[in-house]
Coordinates of C-alpha atoms in Angstrom, one line a residue:
M1 CA 0.0 0.0 0.0
Y2 CA 2.3 2.8 1.2
N3 CA 5.3 3.3 -1.0
P4 CA 8.0 5.7 0.3
T5 CA 9.0 6.7 -3.3
K6 CA 5.5 8.0 -4.0
Y7 CA 3.4 10.7 -2.7
F8 CA 0.5 9.1 -0.8
F9 CA -2.9 10.8 -1.1
D10 CA -5.8 8.9 0.3
R11 CA -9.4 10.0 0.3
K12 CA -10.7 6.8 2.0
I13 CA -10.7 8.2 5.5
A14 CA -14.0 8.8 7.4
I15 CA -14.5 10.3 10.9
P16 CA -15.3 9.9 13.7
K17 CA -14.7 6.1 13.3
G18 CA -11.6 6.2 11.2
M19 CA -7.9 6.5 12.1
L20 CA -8.3 10.3 12.7
E21 CA -10.7 9.7 15.5
D22 CA -8.5 11.4 18.1
C23 CA -7.6 14.4 16.0
H24 CA -9.5 17.3 17.7
P25 CA -10.6 19.9 17.3
F26 CA -11.4 19.7 13.6
P27 CA -11.3 22.9 11.7
M28 CA -14.5 24.7 10.8
P29 CA -16.6 24.0 8.8
T30 CA -15.9 20.3 9.3
R31 CA -16.6 20.7 13.0
D32 CA -19.9 22.5 12.1
Y33 CA -21.0 19.5 10.1
L34 CA -20.1 17.0 12.9
N35 CA -22.1 19.1 15.4
N36 CA -25.2 19.3 13.1
P37 CA -25.3 17.5 9.8
L38 CA -28.5 19.4 9.0
S39 CA -27.0 22.8 9.5
N40 CA -27.5 23.4 5.7
A41 CA -31.0 22.0 5.7
V42 CA -34.4 23.7 5.2
Y43 CA -37.8 22.6 6.3
A44 CA -39.8 20.9 3.5
P45 CA -43.5 21.0 4.3
S46 CA -44.2 18.2 1.9
K47 CA -41.8 15.9 3.7
K48 CA -42.6 17.3 7.2
K49 CA -38.9 17.4 8.0
K50 CA -35.7 19.2 7.3
V51 CA -33.9 18.3 4.1
V52 CA -30.6 19.3 2.6
T53 CA -31.3 20.9 -0.8
K54 CA -27.7 21.4 -1.8
P55 CA -26.0 18.5 -3.7
D56 CA -23.2 16.8 -1.8
R57 CA -20.7 18.3 -4.1
E58 CA -21.6 21.7 -2.7
L59 CA -21.2 20.8 1.0
W60 CA -18.4 20.6 3.5
R61 CA -18.8 17.3 5.2
D62 CA -17.0 15.1 7.7
H63 CA -14.9 13.3 5.1
L64 CA -11.1 13.8 5.3
A65 CA -8.1 12.9 3.2
I66 CA -4.5 12.3 4.3
S67 CA -1.3 12.9 2.5
I68 CA 2.1 11.4 3.3
G69 CA 5.3 12.3 1.4
S70 CA 9.0 12.7 1.7
D71 CA 11.2 15.7 1.0
L72 CA 10.5 17.5 -2.3
Q73 CA 7.4 15.4 -3.0
G74 CA 4.0 17.0 -3.5
L75 CA 1.6 18.1 -6.2
T76 CA 2.2 20.3 -9.2
F77 CA -0.2 23.1 -10.2
H78 CA -3.9 22.1 -9.9
H79 CA -7.1 23.6 -8.6
H80 CA -10.4 22.5 -7.0
R81 CA -13.1 23.7 -4.7
E82 CA -12.4 25.4 -1.4
A83 CA -10.2 23.3 0.9
W84 CA -8.3 23.3 4.1
N85 CA -5.0 21.6 4.8
T86 CA -3.5 21.1 8.2
V87 CA 0.1 19.8 8.6
I88 CA 0.6 17.3 11.4
F89 CA 4.3 16.7 10.9
G90 CA 6.9 18.4 8.7
K91 CA 6.5 21.5 6.5
K92 CA 5.1 22.4 3.1
R93 CA 5.9 25.1 0.6
W94 CA 2.9 26.6 -1.1
I95 CA 2.6 28.5 -4.4
L96 CA -0.9 29.9 -4.9
W97 CA -2.3 31.9 -7.8
D98 CA -5.5 33.9 -7.9
H99 CA -8.3 32.3 -9.9
N100 CA -9.5 35.7 -11.2
R101 CA -6.0 36.2 -12.7
W102 CA -6.0 33.2 -14.9
K103 CA -9.6 32.3 -15.5
G104 CA -10.5 32.8 -19.1
S105 CA -6.8 33.1 -20.1
N106 CA -5.6 29.6 -20.9
E107 CA -2.4 31.0 -22.4
R108 CA -1.5 32.9 -19.3
Q109 CA -2.2 29.8 -17.2
W110 CA -0.1 27.7 -19.5
R111 CA 2.8 30.1 -19.6
L112 CA 3.1 30.3 -15.9
T113 CA 2.6 26.7 -14.9
R114 CA 4.3 24.8 -17.8
D115 CA 7.8 24.5 -19.1
W116 CA 6.6 25.8 -22.5
D117 CA 10.1 26.6 -23.9
H118 CA 11.6 23.3 -22.6
K119 CA 14.3 24.9 -20.4
V120 CA 14.1 22.0 -17.9
S121 CA 12.6 19.2 -20.0
P122 CA 13.9 19.4 -23.6
H123 CA 12.2 16.1 -24.5
N124 CA 8.9 17.0 -22.9
E125 CA 9.4 15.0 -19.7
H126 CA 7.2 15.8 -16.7
I127 CA 8.8 18.3 -14.3
T128 CA 8.2 18.2 -10.6
G129 CA 7.1 21.1 -8.3
A130 CA 10.6 21.3 -6.9
E131 CA 12.0 21.7 -10.4
W132 CA 9.5 24.4 -11.3
I133 CA 10.5 26.4 -8.2
R134 CA 14.2 26.0 -8.8
H135 CA 14.3 26.6 -12.6
L136 CA 11.2 28.3 -13.8
Y137 CA 10.0 30.4 -10.8
P138 CA 13.0 32.8 -10.9
E139 CA 11.9 34.1 -14.4
P140 CA 10.6 37.7 -14.1
D141 CA 7.1 37.0 -15.5
R142 CA 6.4 34.2 -13.2
E143 CA 7.8 36.1 -10.1
Y144 CA 5.6 39.0 -11.0
E145 CA 2.5 36.9 -11.3
I146 CA 2.9 35.2 -7.9
R147 CA 4.1 38.3 -6.0
N148 CA 1.3 40.4 -7.3
F149 CA -1.6 37.9 -7.8
G150 CA -0.7 35.0 -5.5
H151 CA 1.2 33.9 -2.4
D152 CA 4.5 32.0 -1.7
C153 CA 4.7 30.7 1.8
I154 CA 5.8 28.0 4.2
Q155 CA 3.3 26.0 6.3
H156 CA 4.6 24.6 9.5
A157 CA 3.3 21.7 11.7
G158 CA 0.1 22.8 13.5
E159 CA -0.8 25.4 11.0
M160 CA -3.8 25.3 8.6
M161 CA -3.8 26.5 5.0
F162 CA -7.1 27.6 3.4
V163 CA -7.2 27.4 -0.4
P164 CA -9.9 29.6 -2.0
H165 CA -12.3 28.3 -4.7
R166 CA -10.4 27.4 -7.9
W167 CA -7.1 29.0 -6.9
M168 CA -4.2 27.4 -8.8
H169 CA -1.7 26.0 -6.3
M170 CA 1.4 23.8 -6.0
V171 CA 2.5 22.0 -2.8
V172 CA 6.1 20.8 -2.2
N173 CA 7.1 19.0 1.0
I174 CA 10.1 20.2 3.1
G175 CA 11.3 17.0 4.7
D176 CA 9.0 14.1 5.5
T177 CA 5.5 15.5 5.9
V178 CA 2.0 14.3 6.9
S179 CA -1.1 16.4 6.5
V180 CA -4.9 16.1 6.8
I181 CA -7.1 17.7 4.2
S182 CA -10.8 18.4 3.5
E183 CA -12.5 20.2 0.6
V184 CA -16.0 21.0 -0.5
G185 CA -17.7 17.9 -1.9
L186 CA -15.0 15.5 -0.7
G187 CA -16.6 12.0 -0.9
I188 CA -17.2 9.5 1.9
G189 CA -14.5 7.1 2.9
E190 CA -14.1 3.6 4.3
G191 CA -12.5 4.7 7.6
K192 CA -9.0 3.3 7.4
K193 CA -7.4 2.2 10.6
A194 CA -3.8 2.4 11.7
E195 CA -3.1 -1.3 10.8
D196 CA -4.0 -0.5 7.2
F197 CA -0.6 1.2 6.9
L198 CA 1.4 -2.0 7.9
F199 CA 1.4 -3.5 4.4
D200 CA 4.5 -4.2 2.4
P201 CA 5.8 -0.7 1.6
N202 CA 6.7 -1.8 -1.9
E203 CA 3.2 -3.0 -2.7
S204 CA 1.5 -0.9 -5.3
S205 CA -1.8 0.8 -4.6
S206 CA -4.3 2.8 -6.7
D207 CA -4.3 5.3 -3.8
D208 CA -0.7 6.3 -4.5
W209 CA -0.2 9.3 -6.7
D210 CA 2.7 9.0 -9.2
S211 CA 3.9 12.2 -10.7
S212 CA 4.5 10.5 -14.0
D213 CA 0.7 10.2 -14.4
D214 CA 0.2 14.0 -14.3
E215 CA -1.0 15.5 -17.5
D216 CA 1.6 17.0 -19.9
W217 CA 0.7 20.3 -21.5
S218 CA 3.8 20.5 -23.6
S219 CA 4.0 20.0 -27.4
D220 CA 6.9 19.4 -29.8
D221 CA 6.3 22.7 -31.7
G222 CA 5.9 24.9 -28.6
E223 CA 2.3 25.5 -29.3
I224 CA -0.4 25.2 -26.7
P225 CA -2.0 21.8 -27.0
N226 CA -5.8 21.6 -27.3
D227 CA -7.4 18.6 -25.7
F228 CA -10.8 20.2 -25.6
I229 CA -11.4 19.9 -29.4
K230 CA -10.1 16.3 -29.2
I231 CA -12.9 15.5 -26.7
D232 CA -15.7 17.7 -28.0
V233 CA -16.3 15.7 -31.2
N234 CA -19.9 14.5 -31.3
P235 CA -21.4 16.9 -31.7
R236 CA -18.9 19.8 -31.8
D237 CA -21.0 22.2 -29.8
G238 CA -18.4 23.9 -27.6
R239 CA -19.1 21.7 -24.6
I240 CA -18.1 18.2 -23.4
S241 CA -20.5 15.6 -22.3
K242 CA -19.7 12.6 -20.1
R243 CA -20.3 10.4 -23.1
E244 CA -17.6 12.2 -25.2
A245 CA -15.2 12.2 -22.3
R246 CA -15.7 8.5 -21.6
A247 CA -15.0 7.7 -25.3
Y248 CA -11.9 9.9 -25.4
F249 CA -10.2 8.5 -22.3
K250 CA -11.0 4.9 -23.5
V251 CA -9.3 5.7 -26.8
I252 CA -6.1 7.1 -25.2
G253 CA -6.1 4.3 -22.6
R254 CA -6.2 6.6 -19.6
K255 CA -8.2 5.8 -16.4
M256 CA -10.2 8.8 -15.3
S257 CA -12.9 9.4 -12.8
L258 CA -15.6 11.3 -14.7
D259 CA -17.3 12.2 -11.4
D260 CA -14.1 13.8 -10.1
L261 CA -13.6 15.6 -13.4
W262 CA -17.1 17.0 -13.4
E263 CA -16.9 17.9 -9.8
M264 CA -13.8 20.0 -10.6
D265 CA -14.7 21.5 -13.9
D266 CA -18.5 21.7 -14.2
E267 CA -18.8 25.0 -12.3
D268 CA -22.4 25.7 -13.2
N269 CA -23.6 22.1 -12.6
D270 CA -25.4 21.8 -16.0
G271 CA -23.9 18.4 -16.7
Y272 CA -21.5 19.6 -19.3
I273 CA -18.0 21.1 -19.3
S274 CA -17.8 24.3 -21.5
W275 CA -14.6 25.6 -23.0
E276 CA -14.4 28.3 -20.4
E277 CA -14.8 25.7 -17.6
F278 CA -12.3 23.2 -19.0
S279 CA -9.2 23.1 -16.8
G280 CA -7.0 21.0 -19.2
P281 CA -5.0 22.2 -22.2
K282 CA -7.3 23.9 -24.7
G283 CA -5.3 26.5 -26.6
P284 CA -5.9 30.3 -26.3
V285 CA -9.2 30.3 -28.1
L286 CA -12.0 27.8 -29.0
E287 CA -11.2 27.0 -32.6
Y288 CA -12.1 24.0 -34.8
D289 CA -10.4 23.0 -38.0

C-alpha cells in the first residue's frame, strides 16, 4: 500500500470512526457538520422534516483525506473547490495563484505553470514542483504573477492553510510531511485504521499518486495543445458531455474518474464542461479546423 518513493494521497478516511478519531478539534466547517449535519437543511412541508437541498458536491462534510510524502514530493499546479490543509508533521511550501487572474486566459495559465520553452525538459518530460521552483519560478514574468496575484509561503506543523475556490496551487514537502485535508464535496471514505498502513511498503496501490501520471501540456512545436477539441467531437458544440469524455479516455487508454472531473470543472452544474470551464490544455481560443 504505502510506497516511500511515491506521494501518498488517500481519500478513504472517514470520521469519527476512522484513524483520525483522536484528532481534535477539527477545523471549521468540518466541525460544524459534525455538530449538526442538518446545518445546511431547510424545512420541507411536503416531507414534514428538514432536508438538505444542496447537492453533496456543494457541501463541507466530515470526510477527510491524508497525504504522506518525503522531502520535495507533492503536487504540481492544480485547482479544485475550497479546501483546508493542516500539517501534522513536517513542512510544506505553497505557491498559490488567484483564480481571477488566470480564469478565461488559458495562455496565461499555460505560460506560468508549464515548461513551454523546454528549459528543464527538452524532451517533454514531466517536471516536478521542486524543479518548477528551482528553474522556472525565478523568471521575471512568473515572479511578477505570484508576487502580485498570489502567495508563496511555508506552512509549519500545526498550521492550517485555506485554499480559496479554484485558486491554482502547488505544494512541495520540506522534509517528511504528513497532513490532513478536506475540501468542499469530498466524498465518503471507508474509515482506514492504523493497521491498514502496515502492508509491504513496496506493494502498489491505486491510492498512491505517481507524478509520472500527471497530464503533460507541452508539445513538440511549442504551441499550446488543445485537448478540448479532441474530446468535443460528437457533436462539436463547444461543450463536453460525459459520453464524449468517456470515449476519449477509452481511446487514449487513460483511467479517469468522470465524477471527479465533473466535480472539478462543471462549475455551473449543468452536466457539461464548457470551453471556459475546462481546466485542461485547450489553446488560447476555441477554434475548430
